[in-house]
Short mmCIF file of C-alpha atoms in Angstrom, two decimals:
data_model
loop_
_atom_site.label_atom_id
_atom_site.label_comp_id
_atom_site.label_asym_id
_atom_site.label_seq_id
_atom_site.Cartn_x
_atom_site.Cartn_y
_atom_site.Cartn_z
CA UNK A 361 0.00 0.00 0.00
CA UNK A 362 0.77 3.46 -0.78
CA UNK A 363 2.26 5.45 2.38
CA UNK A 364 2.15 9.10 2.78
CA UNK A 365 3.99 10.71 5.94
CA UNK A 366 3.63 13.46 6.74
CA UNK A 367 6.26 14.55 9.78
CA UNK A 368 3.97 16.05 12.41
CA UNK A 369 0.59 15.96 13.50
CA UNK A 370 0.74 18.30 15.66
CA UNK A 371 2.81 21.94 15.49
CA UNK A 372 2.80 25.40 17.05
CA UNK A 373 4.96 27.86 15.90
CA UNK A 374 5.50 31.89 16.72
CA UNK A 375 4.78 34.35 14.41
CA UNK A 376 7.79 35.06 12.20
CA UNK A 377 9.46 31.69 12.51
CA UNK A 378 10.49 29.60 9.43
CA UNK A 379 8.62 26.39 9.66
CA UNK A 380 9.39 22.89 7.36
CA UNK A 381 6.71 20.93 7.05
CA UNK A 382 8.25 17.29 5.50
CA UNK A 383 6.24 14.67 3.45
CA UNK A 384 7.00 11.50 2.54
CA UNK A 385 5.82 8.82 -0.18
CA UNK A 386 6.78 5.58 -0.50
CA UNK A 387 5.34 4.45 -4.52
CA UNK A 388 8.09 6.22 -6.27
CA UNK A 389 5.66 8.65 -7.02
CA UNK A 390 5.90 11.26 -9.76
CA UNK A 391 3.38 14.05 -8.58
CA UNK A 392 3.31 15.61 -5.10
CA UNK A 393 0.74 17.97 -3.75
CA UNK A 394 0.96 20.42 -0.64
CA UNK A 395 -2.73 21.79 0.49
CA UNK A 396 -4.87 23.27 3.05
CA UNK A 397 -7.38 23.25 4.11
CA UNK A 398 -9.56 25.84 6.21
CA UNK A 399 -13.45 25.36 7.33
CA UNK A 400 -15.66 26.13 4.39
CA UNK A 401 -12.81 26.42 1.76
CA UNK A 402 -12.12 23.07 0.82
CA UNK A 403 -9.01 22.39 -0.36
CA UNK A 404 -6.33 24.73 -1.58
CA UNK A 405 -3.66 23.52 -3.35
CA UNK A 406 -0.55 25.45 -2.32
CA UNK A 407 1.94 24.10 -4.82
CA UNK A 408 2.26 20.76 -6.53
CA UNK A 409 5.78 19.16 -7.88
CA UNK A 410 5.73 16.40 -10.62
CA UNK A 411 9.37 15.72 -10.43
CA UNK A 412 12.43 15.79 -9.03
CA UNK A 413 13.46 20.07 -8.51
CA UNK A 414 10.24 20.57 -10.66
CA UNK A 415 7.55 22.75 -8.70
CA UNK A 416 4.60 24.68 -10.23
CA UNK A 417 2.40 27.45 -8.11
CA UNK A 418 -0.77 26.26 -7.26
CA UNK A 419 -3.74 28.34 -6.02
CA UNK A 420 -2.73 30.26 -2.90
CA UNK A 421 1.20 30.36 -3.33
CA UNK A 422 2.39 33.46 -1.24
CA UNK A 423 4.12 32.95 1.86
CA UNK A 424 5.35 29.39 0.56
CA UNK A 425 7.80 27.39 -1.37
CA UNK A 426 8.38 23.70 -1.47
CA UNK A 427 11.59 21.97 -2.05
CA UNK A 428 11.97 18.61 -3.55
CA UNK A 429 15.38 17.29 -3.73
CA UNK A 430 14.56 13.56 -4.05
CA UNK A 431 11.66 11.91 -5.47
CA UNK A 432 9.89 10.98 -2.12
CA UNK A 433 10.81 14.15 -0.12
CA UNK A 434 8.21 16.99 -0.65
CA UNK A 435 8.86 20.15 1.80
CA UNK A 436 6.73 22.77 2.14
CA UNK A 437 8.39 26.21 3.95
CA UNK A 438 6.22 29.06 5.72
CA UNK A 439 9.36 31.63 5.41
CA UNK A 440 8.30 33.79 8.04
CA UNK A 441 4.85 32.14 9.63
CA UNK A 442 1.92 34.52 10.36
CA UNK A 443 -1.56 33.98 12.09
CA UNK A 444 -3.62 33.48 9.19
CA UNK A 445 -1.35 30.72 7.87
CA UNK A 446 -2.92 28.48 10.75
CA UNK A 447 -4.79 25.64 8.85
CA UNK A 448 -4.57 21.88 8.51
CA UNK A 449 -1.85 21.02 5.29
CA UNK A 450 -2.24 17.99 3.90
CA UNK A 451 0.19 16.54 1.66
CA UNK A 452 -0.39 14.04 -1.01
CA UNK A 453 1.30 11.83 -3.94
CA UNK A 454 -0.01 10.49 -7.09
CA UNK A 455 0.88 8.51 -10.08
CA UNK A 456 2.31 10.84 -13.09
CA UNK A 457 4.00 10.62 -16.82
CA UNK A 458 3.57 7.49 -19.16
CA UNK A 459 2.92 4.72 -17.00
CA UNK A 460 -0.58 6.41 -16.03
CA UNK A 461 -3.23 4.71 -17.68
CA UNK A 462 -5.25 7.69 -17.05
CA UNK A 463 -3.72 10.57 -18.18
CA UNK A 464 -1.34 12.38 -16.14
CA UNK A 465 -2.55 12.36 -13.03
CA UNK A 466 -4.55 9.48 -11.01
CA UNK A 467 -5.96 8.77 -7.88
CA UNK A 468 -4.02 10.54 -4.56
CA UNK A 469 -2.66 9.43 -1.61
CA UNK A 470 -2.88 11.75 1.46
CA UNK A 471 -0.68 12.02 4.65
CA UNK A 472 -2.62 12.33 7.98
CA UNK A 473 -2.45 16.44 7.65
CA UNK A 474 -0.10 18.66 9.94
CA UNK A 475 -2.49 21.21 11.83
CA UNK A 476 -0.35 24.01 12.49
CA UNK A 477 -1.47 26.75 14.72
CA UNK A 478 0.77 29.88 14.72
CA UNK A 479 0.58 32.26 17.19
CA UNK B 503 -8.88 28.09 -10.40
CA UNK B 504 -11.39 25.34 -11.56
CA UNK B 505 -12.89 23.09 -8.46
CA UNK B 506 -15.76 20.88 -8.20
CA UNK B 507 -18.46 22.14 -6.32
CA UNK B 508 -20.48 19.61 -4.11
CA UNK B 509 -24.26 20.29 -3.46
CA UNK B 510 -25.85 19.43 -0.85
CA UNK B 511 -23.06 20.70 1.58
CA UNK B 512 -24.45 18.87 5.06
CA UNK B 513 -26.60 15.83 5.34
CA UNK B 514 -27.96 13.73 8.44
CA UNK B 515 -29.76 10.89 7.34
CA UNK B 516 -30.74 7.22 9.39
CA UNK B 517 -28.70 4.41 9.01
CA UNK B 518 -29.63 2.12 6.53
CA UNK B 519 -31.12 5.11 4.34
CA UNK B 520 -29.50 5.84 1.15
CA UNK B 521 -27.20 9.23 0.91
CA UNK B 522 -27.09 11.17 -2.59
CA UNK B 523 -24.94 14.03 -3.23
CA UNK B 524 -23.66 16.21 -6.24
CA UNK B 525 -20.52 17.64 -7.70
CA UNK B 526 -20.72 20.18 -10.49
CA UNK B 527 -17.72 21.90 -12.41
CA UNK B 528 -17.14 24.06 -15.17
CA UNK B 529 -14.60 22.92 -17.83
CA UNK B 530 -14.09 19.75 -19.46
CA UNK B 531 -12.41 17.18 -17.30
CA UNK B 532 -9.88 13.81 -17.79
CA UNK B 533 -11.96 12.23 -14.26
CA UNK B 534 -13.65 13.14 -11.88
CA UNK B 535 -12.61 11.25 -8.17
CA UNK B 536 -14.47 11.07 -4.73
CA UNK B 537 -12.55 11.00 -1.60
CA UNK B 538 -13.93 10.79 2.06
CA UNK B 539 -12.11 12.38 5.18
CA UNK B 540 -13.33 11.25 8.34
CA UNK B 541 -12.76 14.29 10.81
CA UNK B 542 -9.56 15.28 11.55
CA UNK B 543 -7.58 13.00 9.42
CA UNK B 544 -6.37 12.32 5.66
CA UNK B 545 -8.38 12.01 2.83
CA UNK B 546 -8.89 8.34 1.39
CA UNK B 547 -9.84 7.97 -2.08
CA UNK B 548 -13.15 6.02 -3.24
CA UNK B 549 -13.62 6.09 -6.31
CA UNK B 550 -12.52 7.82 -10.10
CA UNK B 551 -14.80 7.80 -12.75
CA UNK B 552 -13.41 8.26 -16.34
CA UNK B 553 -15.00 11.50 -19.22
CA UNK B 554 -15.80 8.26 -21.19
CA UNK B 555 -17.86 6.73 -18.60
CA UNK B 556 -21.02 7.84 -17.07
CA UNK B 557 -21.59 4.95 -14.18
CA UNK B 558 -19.05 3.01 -11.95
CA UNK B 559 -19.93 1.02 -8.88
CA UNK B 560 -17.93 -0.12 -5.79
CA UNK B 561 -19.29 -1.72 -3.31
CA UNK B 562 -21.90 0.45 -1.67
CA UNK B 563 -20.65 3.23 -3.96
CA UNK B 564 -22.92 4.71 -7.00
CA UNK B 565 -20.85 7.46 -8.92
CA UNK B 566 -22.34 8.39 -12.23
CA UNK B 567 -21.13 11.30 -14.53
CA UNK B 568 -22.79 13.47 -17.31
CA UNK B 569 -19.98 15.35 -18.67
CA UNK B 570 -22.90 17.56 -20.75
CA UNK B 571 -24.17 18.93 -17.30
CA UNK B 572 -20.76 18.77 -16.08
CA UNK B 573 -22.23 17.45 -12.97
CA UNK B 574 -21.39 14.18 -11.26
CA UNK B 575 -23.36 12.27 -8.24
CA UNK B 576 -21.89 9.96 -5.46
CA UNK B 577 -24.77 7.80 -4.06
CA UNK B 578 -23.65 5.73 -0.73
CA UNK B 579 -26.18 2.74 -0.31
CA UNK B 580 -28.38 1.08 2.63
CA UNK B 581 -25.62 4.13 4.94
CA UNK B 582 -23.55 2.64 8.46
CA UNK B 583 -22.68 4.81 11.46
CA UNK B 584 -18.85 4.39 9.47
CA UNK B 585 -19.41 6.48 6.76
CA UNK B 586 -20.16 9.92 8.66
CA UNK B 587 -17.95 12.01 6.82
CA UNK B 588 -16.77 14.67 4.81
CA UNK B 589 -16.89 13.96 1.34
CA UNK B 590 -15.54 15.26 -1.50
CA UNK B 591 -15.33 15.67 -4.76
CA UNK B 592 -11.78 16.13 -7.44
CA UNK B 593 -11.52 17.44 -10.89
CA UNK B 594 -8.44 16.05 -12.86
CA UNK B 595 -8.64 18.88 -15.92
CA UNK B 596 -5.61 16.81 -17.38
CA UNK B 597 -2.52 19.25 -16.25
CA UNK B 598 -1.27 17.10 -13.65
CA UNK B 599 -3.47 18.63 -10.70
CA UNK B 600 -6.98 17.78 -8.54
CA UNK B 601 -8.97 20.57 -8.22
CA UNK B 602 -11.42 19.45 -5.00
CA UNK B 603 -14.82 20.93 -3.88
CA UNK B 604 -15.39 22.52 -0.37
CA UNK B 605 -16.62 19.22 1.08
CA UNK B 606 -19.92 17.63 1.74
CA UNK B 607 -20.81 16.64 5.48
CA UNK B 608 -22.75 13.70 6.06
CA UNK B 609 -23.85 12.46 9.19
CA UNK B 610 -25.14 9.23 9.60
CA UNK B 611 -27.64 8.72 13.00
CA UNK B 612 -27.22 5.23 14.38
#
């Protein structure tokens, strides 16, 4: 089975800090998602990665970037954290390129979600 | 940005009732997926449903497409106590990202 970690559950940061949120995948997956998600919003996607050093923006970009140096390491970086980043992020993987039978993109695997509180 | 738009947004039914509920977009589509996220946690996938196709089953799981409404339905069968939920529904528009609704609460009353 597909595994998603995602390195916290749980985090609090102060306002200002720089905070790393880590996810990993175990399928050798080509796509990688970072979203949140806030009450009545849904989710957001933040910014997605569909290979190794390879990011695109999603919908709500500012205040982020993402790092992915190896093909099961997606990071996601607050660069200086304020209040009204305070959500739940999940982080997911799916199944990209040729060996898709669907098209590029497929069914996603989530982590558990990282609800970060700053304060 | 494109996202699927799930109608009704809360529902409380009785167990063993049936539980119906809709996903409308705007653009043409590769699939359209439904995921569940029981509170607090990940989302788990159900089921994907293909432009091509306009009815998949899985298990207790109805999902039916009409890609000339642009509207999609995910109908959970003879409902458990297990599958209160958030619910949602994912647009694949074919550039390598899910667009996903706001979410679709459903309670279930033992």
């Amino acid at each position: 089975d597909v595994k998603v970690t995602q390195s916290s559950r749980y985090l609090v940061k102060r306002t200002g800090e720089k905070v790393f949120l880590e996810c990993v995948q175990d399928m050798d997956h080509e796509n990688m998602f970072w979203y949140r998600q806030d009450p009545g919003l849904g989710l957001r996607l933040i910014y997605f990665s569909y290979d190794v050093k390879m990011k695109e923006k999603g919908d709500i970009p500012e205040g982020y970037s993402v790092s992915r140096e190896k093909k099961e390491r997606f990071s996601l970086i607050l660069e200086s954290a304020s209040t009204n980043q305070t959500s739940m992020y999940l982080c997911a993987s799916s199944l990209g390129g040729a060996f898709n039978p669907f098209g590029r993109s497929a069914e996603a695997f989530f982590g558990q979600g990282t609800r970060l509180t700053v304060v | 940005s494109q996202q699927g738009e799930e109608d009704p947004q809360a529902l409380s039914i009785q167990e063993g009732e049936n539980a119906t509920m809709n996903c409308s977009y705007k653009t043409s589509i590769n699939n359209l997926q439904w995921y569940r996220q029981n509170s607090g946690r990940g989302l788990v996938h159900l089921i994907l449903i293909r432009s091509n196709e306009r009815e998949k089953h899985s298990g207790r799981l109805r999902v039916t497409l009409d890609t000339s409404k642009k509207s999609s339905s995910l109908l959970i069968t003879a409902s458990r106590a297990a599958d209160t939920a958030s619910y949602f529904c994912a647009t694949d528009f074919g550039n390598n990202r899910l667009a996903f609704g706001k979410g679709n609460q459903v309670v279930v009353i033992p």
